Every structure is written in structure tokens, then in C-alpha cells.
Coordinates of C-alpha atoms in Angstrom, one line a residue:
M179 CA -21.0 19.2 15.5
R180 CA -22.0 21.0 12.3
Y181 CA -18.3 21.7 11.5
L182 CA -17.4 18.1 12.3
Y183 CA -20.2 16.8 10.1
S184 CA -19.3 19.1 7.2
I185 CA -15.6 18.2 7.2
L186 CA -16.5 14.5 7.6
K187 CA -19.0 14.6 4.7
A188 CA -16.7 16.5 2.3
D189 CA -13.7 14.3 3.1
Y190 CA -15.8 11.1 2.6
L191 CA -17.2 12.3 -0.7
Q192 CA -13.7 13.3 -2.0
R193 CA -12.3 9.9 -1.2
T194 CA -15.1 7.8 -2.5
R195 CA -15.2 9.6 -5.8
S196 CA -11.5 9.0 -6.6
Y197 CA -10.3 6.4 -9.0
A198 CA -8.0 4.9 -6.3
F199 CA -11.0 4.1 -4.1
L200 CA -13.1 2.6 -6.9
I201 CA -10.2 0.4 -8.2
T202 CA -9.3 -0.6 -4.6
L203 CA -13.0 -1.6 -4.0
A204 CA -13.1 -3.6 -7.2
V205 CA -9.8 -5.4 -6.4
T206 CA -11.1 -6.1 -2.8
I207 CA -14.3 -7.7 -4.1
Y208 CA -12.2 -9.9 -6.4
V209 CA -9.8 -10.8 -3.6
A210 CA -12.8 -11.5 -1.3
Y211 CA -13.9 -14.1 -3.8
S212 CA -10.6 -15.9 -3.3
F213 CA -10.8 -16.0 0.5
V214 CA -12.7 -19.3 0.3
P215 CA -11.0 -21.3 -2.4
E216 CA -12.5 -24.4 -4.1
P217 CA -11.6 -27.7 -2.5
T218 CA -9.6 -28.6 -5.6
A219 CA -7.8 -25.3 -5.8
S220 CA -4.0 -25.1 -5.8
Y221 CA -4.0 -22.7 -2.8
T222 CA -5.4 -22.3 0.6
T223 CA -5.9 -19.3 2.8
L224 CA -5.5 -21.2 6.1
N225 CA -3.4 -24.3 6.0
M226 CA -2.6 -27.2 8.3
V227 CA -0.5 -30.0 6.8
G228 CA -2.6 -33.2 6.8
Y229 CA -5.9 -31.5 7.8
K230 CA -8.7 -29.8 5.9
P231 CA -11.9 -28.2 7.2
I232 CA -15.4 -28.9 6.2
Y233 CA -16.8 -25.7 4.6
N234 CA -19.6 -24.8 6.9
A235 CA -21.0 -21.4 7.9
A236 CA -18.5 -20.9 10.7
W237 CA -15.4 -21.6 8.5
V238 CA -16.5 -19.4 5.6
G239 CA -17.6 -16.6 7.8
Y240 CA -14.7 -16.5 10.2
V241 CA -12.0 -17.1 7.6
S242 CA -13.5 -14.3 5.4
A243 CA -13.6 -11.9 8.3
I244 CA -10.0 -12.7 9.4
M245 CA -8.7 -12.3 5.8
T246 CA -10.6 -9.0 5.5
S247 CA -9.2 -7.8 8.8
V248 CA -5.6 -8.5 7.9
M249 CA -5.7 -7.6 4.1
L250 CA -7.8 -4.5 4.5
S251 CA -5.5 -3.2 7.3
L252 CA -2.5 -4.0 5.2
Y253 CA -3.4 -1.9 2.1
G254 CA -6.1 0.2 3.6
Y255 CA -3.6 2.3 5.5
F256 CA -2.1 3.5 2.2
L257 CA -5.6 4.4 0.9
I258 CA -6.5 6.7 3.7
N259 CA -3.2 8.2 5.0
S260 CA -3.3 11.4 3.0
G261 CA -6.4 13.2 4.3
I262 CA -4.5 16.0 6.0
K263 CA -1.9 16.2 3.2
K264 CA -4.7 16.8 0.7
D265 CA -5.9 19.8 2.7
I266 CA -2.4 21.2 2.8
E267 CA -1.9 20.8 -0.9
T268 CA -5.2 22.3 -1.8
E269 CA -4.9 25.0 0.9
V270 CA -8.3 24.1 2.2
G271 CA -6.6 23.7 5.5
L272 CA -6.0 27.4 5.7
I273 CA -9.7 28.0 5.6
I274 CA -10.4 25.3 8.2
A275 CA -7.8 26.8 10.5
T276 CA -9.9 30.0 10.6
T277 CA -13.0 28.2 11.8
P278 CA -13.9 27.5 15.5
I279 CA -13.4 23.8 15.1
T280 CA -10.8 22.4 17.6
N281 CA -7.8 20.4 16.6
F282 CA -9.2 17.2 18.1
A283 CA -12.6 17.7 16.3
Y284 CA -10.8 18.1 13.0
L285 CA -8.6 15.1 13.5
L286 CA -11.5 13.1 14.7
S287 CA -13.4 13.9 11.6
K288 CA -10.5 12.7 9.5
M289 CA -10.3 9.5 11.5
L290 CA -14.0 8.9 11.2
S291 CA -13.8 9.6 7.4
N292 CA -11.0 7.0 7.1
F293 CA -13.0 4.5 9.2
I294 CA -16.2 4.9 7.0
V295 CA -14.2 4.5 3.8
L296 CA -12.6 1.2 5.0
L297 CA -16.0 0.2 6.6
I298 CA -17.6 0.4 3.1
I299 CA -15.0 -1.9 1.7
A300 CA -15.4 -4.3 4.6
G301 CA -19.2 -4.3 4.1
C302 CA -18.6 -5.4 0.5
T303 CA -16.5 -8.3 1.5
F304 CA -19.2 -9.2 4.1
V305 CA -21.8 -9.5 1.3
V306 CA -19.3 -11.5 -0.9
S307 CA -18.6 -13.9 2.0
I308 CA -22.3 -14.8 2.3
G309 CA -22.4 -15.4 -1.4
M310 CA -19.4 -17.6 -1.2
F311 CA -21.1 -19.8 1.4
F312 CA -23.9 -20.7 -1.0
L313 CA -21.4 -21.1 -3.8
R314 CA -18.8 -23.3 -1.9
T315 CA -20.9 -25.3 0.5
T316 CA -23.5 -28.1 0.1
D317 CA -25.9 -29.5 2.8
Q318 CA -24.7 -27.0 5.4
P319 CA -27.1 -24.8 7.4
F320 CA -26.8 -21.1 7.0
I321 CA -26.1 -19.5 10.4
F322 CA -26.1 -15.7 10.1
S323 CA -24.4 -15.2 13.4
N324 CA -21.3 -16.9 12.1
F325 CA -21.0 -14.1 9.6
I326 CA -22.1 -11.0 11.5
L327 CA -20.2 -11.7 14.8
P328 CA -16.7 -12.2 13.3
Y329 CA -17.1 -9.2 11.0
L330 CA -18.3 -7.2 14.0
F331 CA -15.3 -8.1 16.3
F332 CA -12.5 -8.6 13.8
P333 CA -12.5 -6.1 10.8
I334 CA -14.4 -3.3 12.4
P335 CA -12.0 -2.8 15.4
A336 CA -9.0 -3.4 13.1
V337 CA -9.9 -0.7 10.5
F338 CA -10.8 1.6 13.4
V339 CA -7.2 1.2 14.7
I340 CA -5.7 1.7 11.2
S341 CA -7.8 4.9 10.8
G342 CA -6.3 6.3 14.0
L343 CA -2.8 5.3 13.1
A344 CA -3.2 7.0 9.7
V345 CA -4.2 10.3 11.3
A346 CA -1.4 10.1 13.9
G347 CA 1.2 9.3 11.3
E348 CA 0.2 12.4 9.3
V349 CA 0.5 14.6 12.4
F350 CA 3.8 13.4 13.7
F351 CA 5.5 12.6 10.3
W352 CA 3.8 14.9 7.9
K353 CA 7.1 16.0 6.4
H354 CA 8.5 12.5 5.9
V355 CA 6.0 10.1 4.4
W356 CA 8.7 7.3 4.2
I357 CA 8.9 7.3 8.0
Q358 CA 5.1 6.7 8.1
Y359 CA 5.5 3.7 5.9
L360 CA 8.5 2.3 7.8
V361 CA 6.7 2.7 11.2
F362 CA 3.5 1.0 9.8
F363 CA 5.5 -1.8 8.2
F364 CA 7.3 -2.4 11.5
L365 CA 4.1 -2.4 13.6
F366 CA 2.3 -4.7 11.1
S367 CA 5.2 -7.1 11.0
M368 CA 5.4 -7.3 14.8
I369 CA 1.7 -8.0 15.1
M370 CA 1.8 -10.7 12.4
T371 CA 4.9 -12.3 14.1
N372 CA 2.9 -12.5 17.4
T373 CA 0.3 -14.7 15.6
Q374 CA 3.0 -17.3 15.0
N375 CA 3.6 -17.5 18.8
Q376 CA 2.5 -20.9 20.1
S377 CA 1.7 -19.5 23.5
N378 CA -2.0 -19.5 24.6
V379 CA -1.6 -16.8 27.2
S380 CA -4.5 -14.3 27.1
L381 CA -2.1 -11.4 26.6
T382 CA -1.2 -12.6 23.1
Y383 CA -4.9 -12.3 22.2
V384 CA -5.1 -8.8 23.6
I385 CA -2.1 -7.4 21.7
D386 CA -3.5 -8.7 18.4
P387 CA -5.9 -6.0 16.9
F388 CA -6.7 -8.3 13.9
G389 CA -8.1 -11.2 16.0
L390 CA -6.0 -13.6 14.0
K391 CA -4.3 -15.2 17.0
F392 CA -7.6 -15.9 18.6
V393 CA -9.0 -17.7 15.6
L394 CA -5.9 -19.7 14.9
T395 CA -5.7 -20.9 18.5
S396 CA -9.3 -22.0 18.4
I397 CA -8.8 -24.0 15.2
R398 CA -5.6 -25.6 16.5
E399 CA -7.3 -26.7 19.7
T400 CA -10.2 -28.2 17.7
V401 CA -7.9 -30.3 15.6
D402 CA -5.9 -31.4 18.6
T403 CA -9.1 -32.5 20.4
Q404 CA -10.7 -34.3 17.5
F405 CA -7.6 -36.2 16.5
H406 CA -5.7 -36.4 19.8
T407 CA -2.6 -34.8 18.3
R408 CA -0.8 -31.5 18.5
V409 CA -0.7 -29.3 15.5
D410 CA 2.2 -26.8 15.5
D411 CA 2.5 -25.7 11.9
I412 CA -0.5 -23.6 10.9
S413 CA -0.1 -21.0 8.1
F414 CA -2.3 -18.1 7.2
G415 CA -2.5 -16.3 3.9
F416 CA -2.5 -17.3 0.2
I417 CA -0.5 -20.5 0.4
F418 CA 0.2 -22.3 -2.9
S419 CA 1.0 -26.0 -3.2
K420 CA 1.3 -28.0 -6.4
H421 CA 1.6 -31.3 -4.7
K422 CA -1.6 -32.9 -3.3
K423 CA -1.0 -34.6 0.1
P424 CA -3.4 -36.9 2.0
F425 CA -5.5 -35.2 4.6
Q426 CA -8.1 -35.7 7.2
T427 CA -11.2 -33.5 7.5
F428 CA -12.4 -31.8 10.6
T429 CA -15.4 -29.7 11.7
W430 CA -14.9 -26.3 13.3
D431 CA -17.9 -24.5 14.7
G432 CA -16.3 -21.1 15.4
V433 CA -14.7 -19.5 18.4
H434 CA -15.9 -19.4 22.0
W435 CA -16.1 -15.7 22.7
T436 CA -14.3 -14.6 26.0
S437 CA -14.8 -11.4 28.0
I438 CA -11.1 -10.7 27.8
F439 CA -11.0 -10.8 24.0
L440 CA -14.2 -8.7 23.6
L441 CA -12.8 -6.2 26.1
S442 CA -9.5 -6.0 24.2
R443 CA -11.5 -4.9 21.1
L444 CA -12.8 -1.9 23.1
V445 CA -9.4 -1.2 24.5
W446 CA -7.8 -1.1 21.0
M447 CA -10.5 1.3 19.8
G448 CA -10.1 3.4 22.9
L449 CA -6.3 3.6 22.4
S450 CA -6.9 4.8 18.8
L451 CA -9.1 7.6 20.0
G452 CA -6.5 8.4 22.7
L453 CA -3.8 8.5 20.1
V454 CA -5.8 10.9 18.0
Y455 CA -6.5 13.1 21.1
V456 CA -2.8 13.2 21.9
S457 CA -1.9 14.0 18.3
S458 CA -4.2 17.1 18.5
F459 CA -1.7 18.8 20.9
F460 CA 1.0 18.4 18.3
F461 CA -1.1 19.2 15.2
H462 CA 0.3 22.2 13.3
R463 CA -3.2 23.4 12.4
F464 CA -1.9 24.6 9.0
D465 CA 0.5 27.2 10.5
F466 CA 1.0 30.1 8.1
R467 CA 4.7 29.9 8.7
Q468 CA 4.8 26.8 6.7
V469 CA 3.3 28.6 3.7
A470 CA 5.8 31.4 4.2
A471 CA 8.7 28.9 4.2
K472 CA 7.3 27.4 1.0
K473 CA 7.2 30.9 -0.6
K474 CA 10.7 31.6 0.6
M475 CA 11.9 28.3 -1.0
F476 CA 10.7 29.4 -4.4
G477 CA 11.7 33.0 -3.9
H478 CA 9.8 36.2 -4.4
L479 CA 8.6 37.2 -7.9
P480 CA 9.6 40.7 -8.9
S481 CA 6.8 43.2 -8.8
I482 CA 5.4 44.2 -12.2
E483 CA 3.7 47.3 -10.9
S484 CA 5.8 50.4 -11.7
T485 CA 4.6 53.9 -12.5
D486 CA 7.8 55.0 -14.2
S487 CA 8.8 51.9 -16.1
V488 CA 10.3 52.4 -19.5
P489 CA 9.8 49.7 -22.2
I490 CA 13.1 48.2 -23.3
T491 CA 13.5 47.3 -26.9
I492 CA 14.7 43.7 -27.5
N493 CA 17.6 43.5 -29.9
R494 CA 17.5 40.1 -31.6
A495 CA 21.1 40.4 -32.7
S496 CA 22.3 40.5 -29.1
L497 CA 20.4 37.3 -28.2
P498 CA 22.2 33.9 -28.4
A499 CA 21.4 31.7 -31.3
V500 CA 18.7 29.2 -30.9
V501 CA 20.0 25.7 -30.8
T502 CA 17.5 22.9 -31.1
N503 CA 18.1 19.5 -29.4
Y504 CA 15.3 16.9 -29.8
S505 CA 17.4 14.2 -28.2
I506 CA 15.9 12.2 -25.3
I507 CA 19.1 12.3 -23.3
P508 CA 18.5 15.7 -21.6
F509 CA 15.0 14.5 -20.5
I510 CA 16.6 11.4 -18.9
K511 CA 19.1 13.5 -17.1
T512 CA 16.4 15.9 -15.9
E513 CA 14.2 13.0 -14.6
L514 CA 17.1 11.4 -12.8
L515 CA 17.9 14.7 -11.1
L516 CA 14.3 15.1 -10.0
L517 CA 14.3 11.5 -8.6
L518 CA 17.6 11.9 -6.8
R519 CA 16.8 15.3 -5.3
K520 CA 13.3 14.3 -4.1
G521 CA 12.7 13.3 -0.5
N522 CA 14.6 13.8 2.7
R523 CA 18.4 13.8 2.6
W524 CA 18.6 11.7 5.8
L525 CA 16.9 8.9 4.0
W526 CA 19.9 8.5 1.9
L527 CA 21.9 7.4 4.9
L528 CA 19.5 4.5 5.4
I529 CA 19.6 3.7 1.6
V530 CA 23.4 3.7 1.5
G531 CA 23.6 1.5 4.6
L532 CA 21.2 -1.0 3.1
W533 CA 23.1 -0.8 -0.3
I534 CA 26.4 -1.6 1.4
S535 CA 24.8 -4.4 3.5
M536 CA 23.7 -6.2 0.4
L537 CA 27.4 -6.7 -0.4
F538 CA 28.1 -8.7 2.7
V539 CA 25.0 -10.4 4.0
P540 CA 24.0 -13.8 2.6
L541 CA 22.9 -13.5 -1.0
E542 CA 19.4 -14.9 -0.4
I543 CA 18.7 -12.3 2.3
S544 CA 20.0 -9.5 0.0
H545 CA 17.8 -10.7 -2.8
S546 CA 14.6 -11.5 -0.9
I547 CA 14.6 -8.9 2.0
L548 CA 17.1 -6.1 1.6
L549 CA 16.5 -5.4 -2.1
P550 CA 12.7 -5.2 -1.8
I551 CA 13.0 -2.9 1.2
I552 CA 15.5 -0.6 -0.5
W553 CA 13.2 -0.4 -3.5
F554 CA 10.2 0.2 -1.4
L555 CA 11.9 3.2 0.2
Q556 CA 11.7 4.8 -3.3
V557 CA 7.9 4.6 -3.4
N558 CA 7.6 8.3 -2.9
R559 CA 9.9 8.9 -5.9
W560 CA 8.3 6.4 -8.2
S561 CA 4.7 6.9 -7.3
D562 CA 4.4 10.2 -9.1
L563 CA 6.9 9.5 -11.9
A564 CA 4.4 10.1 -14.7
T565 CA 1.9 12.3 -12.8
K566 CA 4.0 15.1 -11.3
E567 CA 3.5 17.4 -14.2
K568 CA -0.3 17.1 -13.9
T569 CA -0.1 17.6 -10.1
N570 CA 1.8 20.8 -10.6
R571 CA -0.4 21.8 -13.6
L572 CA 2.4 21.7 -16.1
H573 CA 0.7 19.1 -18.3
Y574 CA -0.7 21.9 -20.5
F575 CA 2.8 22.7 -21.4
T576 CA 4.3 19.2 -21.5
Y577 CA 1.5 17.6 -23.5
S578 CA 1.8 20.2 -26.2
S579 CA 5.6 19.9 -26.5
Y580 CA 7.4 18.2 -29.3
K581 CA 6.6 14.5 -29.4
P582 CA 5.8 14.0 -25.7
L583 CA 5.0 10.3 -26.3
Q584 CA 8.4 9.6 -28.0
R585 CA 10.5 11.7 -25.7
M586 CA 9.1 12.6 -22.2
L587 CA 7.2 9.4 -21.3
P588 CA 10.1 7.1 -22.3
A589 CA 12.5 9.3 -20.5
Q590 CA 10.5 9.0 -17.3
M591 CA 10.4 5.2 -17.6
L592 CA 14.1 4.9 -18.4
A593 CA 15.1 7.2 -15.5
G594 CA 13.0 5.1 -13.0
I595 CA 14.5 1.9 -14.4
I596 CA 18.1 3.2 -14.2
L597 CA 17.5 4.2 -10.5
A598 CA 16.1 0.7 -9.7
I599 CA 19.0 -1.1 -11.3
S600 CA 21.5 1.2 -9.5
F601 CA 20.1 0.1 -6.2
A602 CA 20.2 -3.5 -7.2
L603 CA 23.8 -3.4 -8.4
P604 CA 25.3 -5.3 -5.3
V605 CA 23.0 -8.2 -5.8
I606 CA 23.4 -8.2 -9.6
G607 CA 27.2 -8.2 -9.2
R608 CA 27.2 -11.1 -6.8
Y609 CA 25.0 -13.1 -9.1
L610 CA 27.3 -12.3 -12.0
I611 CA 30.2 -13.6 -10.0
T612 CA 28.4 -16.9 -9.5
K613 CA 27.4 -16.8 -13.2
D614 CA 23.7 -17.0 -12.3
V615 CA 22.3 -15.2 -15.4
Y616 CA 18.7 -16.2 -14.8
A617 CA 18.7 -14.5 -11.4
V618 CA 20.1 -11.3 -12.9
S619 CA 17.5 -11.4 -15.7
A620 CA 14.8 -11.8 -13.0
I621 CA 16.0 -8.7 -11.1
L622 CA 16.2 -6.6 -14.3
S623 CA 12.7 -7.7 -15.4
G624 CA 11.5 -6.8 -11.9
A625 CA 13.0 -3.3 -12.2
V626 CA 11.2 -2.8 -15.5
L627 CA 8.0 -4.2 -14.1
I628 CA 7.8 -2.1 -11.0
V629 CA 8.6 1.2 -12.8
L630 CA 6.1 0.5 -15.6
L631 CA 3.6 -0.4 -13.0
S632 CA 4.0 2.9 -11.3
V633 CA 3.8 4.7 -14.6
C634 CA 0.7 2.8 -15.8
L635 CA -1.2 3.1 -12.5
G636 CA -0.3 6.8 -12.2
I637 CA -1.5 7.6 -15.7
V638 CA -4.7 5.5 -15.5
S639 CA -5.8 6.5 -12.0
G640 CA -4.4 10.1 -12.1
G641 CA -2.7 9.8 -8.8
K642 CA -0.1 7.9 -6.8
K643 CA -2.2 6.3 -4.1
L644 CA -3.0 3.1 -6.0
F645 CA 0.6 2.3 -6.8
E646 CA 1.6 2.9 -3.1
I647 CA -1.0 0.4 -2.0
L648 CA 0.0 -2.3 -4.5
F649 CA 3.7 -1.7 -4.0
F650 CA 3.4 -2.3 -0.3
V651 CA 1.5 -5.5 -0.8
L652 CA 4.0 -6.7 -3.3
T653 CA 6.9 -5.9 -1.0
Y654 CA 5.3 -7.6 2.0
A655 CA 4.5 -10.7 -0.2
I656 CA 8.1 -11.1 -1.4
I657 CA 9.5 -10.8 2.2
N658 CA 6.9 -13.5 3.2
K659 CA 7.9 -15.8 0.2
V660 CA 4.6 -15.6 -1.7
P661 CA 5.5 -17.1 -5.2
M662 CA 2.4 -15.6 -7.0
L663 CA 3.4 -12.0 -6.2
D664 CA 7.2 -12.4 -6.6
Y665 CA 8.2 -9.8 -9.2
L666 CA 11.9 -10.1 -8.3
G667 CA 12.6 -13.8 -8.8
A668 CA 13.5 -13.9 -5.1
V669 CA 11.2 -16.9 -4.4
A670 CA 12.1 -20.4 -5.7
H671 CA 10.4 -21.2 -9.0
D672 CA 10.3 -24.5 -10.9
N673 CA 11.1 -22.6 -14.2
L674 CA 12.7 -19.2 -13.5
P675 CA 13.3 -18.3 -17.2
L676 CA 9.6 -18.9 -18.0
Y677 CA 8.6 -16.9 -15.0
T678 CA 10.9 -14.1 -16.0
G679 CA 9.3 -14.2 -19.5
Q680 CA 5.9 -13.8 -17.9
L681 CA 7.0 -10.7 -16.0
L682 CA 8.3 -9.2 -19.2
V683 CA 4.9 -9.9 -20.9
I684 CA 3.2 -8.1 -18.0
S685 CA 5.6 -5.2 -18.4
F686 CA 4.9 -5.0 -22.1
V687 CA 1.1 -4.8 -21.4
L688 CA 1.7 -2.1 -18.7
G689 CA 3.9 -0.1 -21.1
L690 CA 1.5 -0.4 -24.0
T691 CA -1.4 0.7 -21.7
S692 CA 0.6 3.7 -20.5
F693 CA 1.3 4.9 -24.1
L694 CA -2.3 4.4 -25.2
V695 CA -3.8 6.2 -22.3
R696 CA -1.3 9.0 -22.4
S697 CA -1.9 9.4 -26.2
Y698 CA -5.6 9.8 -25.5
Q699 CA -4.9 12.4 -22.7
T700 CA -2.6 14.5 -25.0
R701 CA -5.2 14.5 -27.7
H702 CA -8.1 15.4 -25.4
L703 CA -6.4 18.0 -23.2

């Protein structure tokens, strides 16, 4: 147990002291404030056309818990899915491999560390939800059980499952991060699709680790009973509407807990532990052959020890003439090569397949689904676009080079933008044929925005984790038609040119921030 506790403590401290965790925590607290919007707000988090709830303790507590369960699971995975990778990169894993700790104990410590990190964030949203009750409600009794019970049975089992999935993903797909992301995206989408199922069979509650289906069904049944109707259309998430429609108010006092649902929470947590246990049989345990393969990749350095070495005089006349070239073009070519050569080659088959598909499928699907997916597959390339030199400890050299702010940083930005535009060429070409210039400008501004976002977050946070989290949220939002988070112009807007201009303003702020922070870093190396 002392080995388990030591690894758990060290991993927890390392995660909570990172900028990515602190920024994620701050963003989560802000988002938790929006879980319960004002009655006059232009958006809702749980919407039924023609009906609105009375803000009582049950509504505030359960809706906050459900939103925390889904949202924290959505981006929490990307916050915690690099625990084993970090031990590989720092070679701490080689030390751990020599200790008596078993594979299962090590993986369990990583899982518990992931769980504690997400649990802290969930605890913050719990405190915010109580504050929102007193801020949003009037003349309603405060019932503490309507806050503690939903947080106990919704977010806690959900983040426990996500913690186990993160560990198993690193074990089985440790070489291919993009496969981890695709598998998680597929599983998350399947679970969210199940919540839209109108069936009330108990099995649909069991296969939902977030508890969302259980709550939505209870709310639908309450409205049906109070107004003697049948509500089929119930939406969950940040739903924006500019047009106010007449509505009727209803009172919802929470769910009626069933033994099947409570048992399903224990089943999900048990399956997560079982998944980690099975993963322990496939865990590489930092095999030294991986290190040997890595050394073989880079080659062996020649030995400098020689007893009979003779110094060789350098003849300057025989050396080629020094030719200086301060152009930015070679840097752009180099950055493009680094981007193209990074990642698994088999991934290019999927990328090329999606690229060709965008030429033939309906234009709306190409713009709103295929293009965000093909851009998201580049997350591993863009995430360390401006931080790879620091990760590889080359920043001492690059920061002291000739005009790094005027040459290297713009080259990295331009290389990323060129790659993004190249992947969007089928959609851009089809819009040009239809003479839809506004849609083309929206895609180009989206390419600039997403690349500058990766550069800015990488420079400010010093890592790539924060961008991976936000990029996944943005991609999921576009596919689900969320106008507020549409950086591609894929969702219908009343004034697309104005919206595109707003994206360009955000891009300008991100670019300016990147240059200012990088200027400070180069002067305080």
C-alpha cells in the first residue's frame, strides 16, 4: 500500500499543480455558473417547447449534477489521459518498473489519481450549484438532499468510469493517441444517442453512466402527468433561442430512486475496475526494449573516448562558404514537414478517405461533420505546434536565434493554417462553385482561429493538454449544431459576415497574446 500511496500522491500533486488543471478548474466554475440560467436568459440547459420549470432545490440540484456529469466526462478525459505517458517521457516509469508494485496496483493508482482530480472539479461545481440556488430562486425551501444525492449518484460514478477508460486507453493504445480519441468520441456519442431514445425500458437507464436518461424520463413523465399530454421533444445542453414563445410552468420535485438504477451505478464502477484489472495483463511495464528501439531510431553517437586520437587541423579554405538566409520560407517548409511526418502513417488512410468523401457527400454534411472530424484528427499535430521546442529542450537555442518572433513563431502559425486549409479544400472548392463567398471566408477564418488557439494556449499553459480539451469540446459542439461554439460557420447564423468578423477579432486577440507572451519568454529565458 505504501507504493500505491506514494505513486497516487505524486501523480495527484503533479496534475493539480499544472496550468492545464488550474485553467480547467477556473473554466469549469464559470461554466457551472451558467448551468442554471436566469429566467430571462436567451438560452436554457434543459428545454421542452412550451414548458418551463419552477426553480426549486430539486431542479437546480439535479440539473447542475447532470450537466456536471456530462460536461466533466466530456472534457475531463482529455485532462487525465496522459498519466502513463508522462511517466514514459520523464523515464520515471523505468524506476517504477524496478519496484515490487504490481501492474494492477500501478494502474489502480493512476485510475484513483484521475478520479480524485475530476472529483475535485465536481466538488467545486457542487458548491457553485448551492450558491446558484440562493441566487436564482425566491421563496423556495433549501433541501440539501436534492443537491447531495444527485451529485453522489450522477457525477461520481461517471468520472470514475472516465478515469478507468483513460487508463485502459493508455494501455491498449499508448502508441496511437488518435485512436484513444476516436474510441472515446464514439463511446460518448453512443451514450448520448441513447438518451434521445423514447423507450422507458430499465435497460436504457442501466447503459447510461451519466444518469441523463433517468432524469429526462422523470421530467417528461412529470409534465405528462401535470398537463395530461405527451412531451416527445426534450433537449439537453446549452440551447440558444432568440424568439420567446409562450410557455406553461411546472413543478418537478426530483427523481424517484429505484434499486435497478442504484445498482447500475455500482455495476459501472465495478466494470471500470475490471477493465483496469484486465489492462494490467497487457501493460508493457515500461519495457526496456522500447527504450532500446527509441535509441535505435536516433542512432548511436560515436564514442569520443580514444587513447590514440590525433587532433585534426581545420582548414577554413576547404570549408564551403557561409551563405546566410534570413527568409521565413525555410522555416515554413520545415514546420510543414514536421507536421506531415508526425503521427501514424495508417492515420493518413482515414484522413484521405474523409477528404475524398467531402467531394461527394451533401455539402452540409461535409461542412458540419466531416470537416470538423478531419480537423480534429490533427489535434496531435496542432497541440504542440508552438511548444515542441520547449518539450524537447531546444528553446534555449531557438529563443536565442535571429528574430524568433518575426521568423519562427509566424512560420509555425502559417504552417498550421496551410495544413488546415489543405484539408478543407474540397468544401472550399464546392462553395466556390456555388459562389458562396461568405461560407468560404467562414472556413478560412476558422482555420486561422483554431491554429492560433493552439499556439496561444500552448504558449500560455506550457503544454498541449488545454488545447486538446477545448478542441474536443468545440468539435462536439459543431457536430451537435451549437451556434455559440461554431468556429467554422457550419451552423446557420442570421448574419454570417458579422459572425466571421467576430471570429477574426478573436483570432487577432489570440495572435497578439501569443506574441506578447512569447516575447516575454524569450527575454526571460
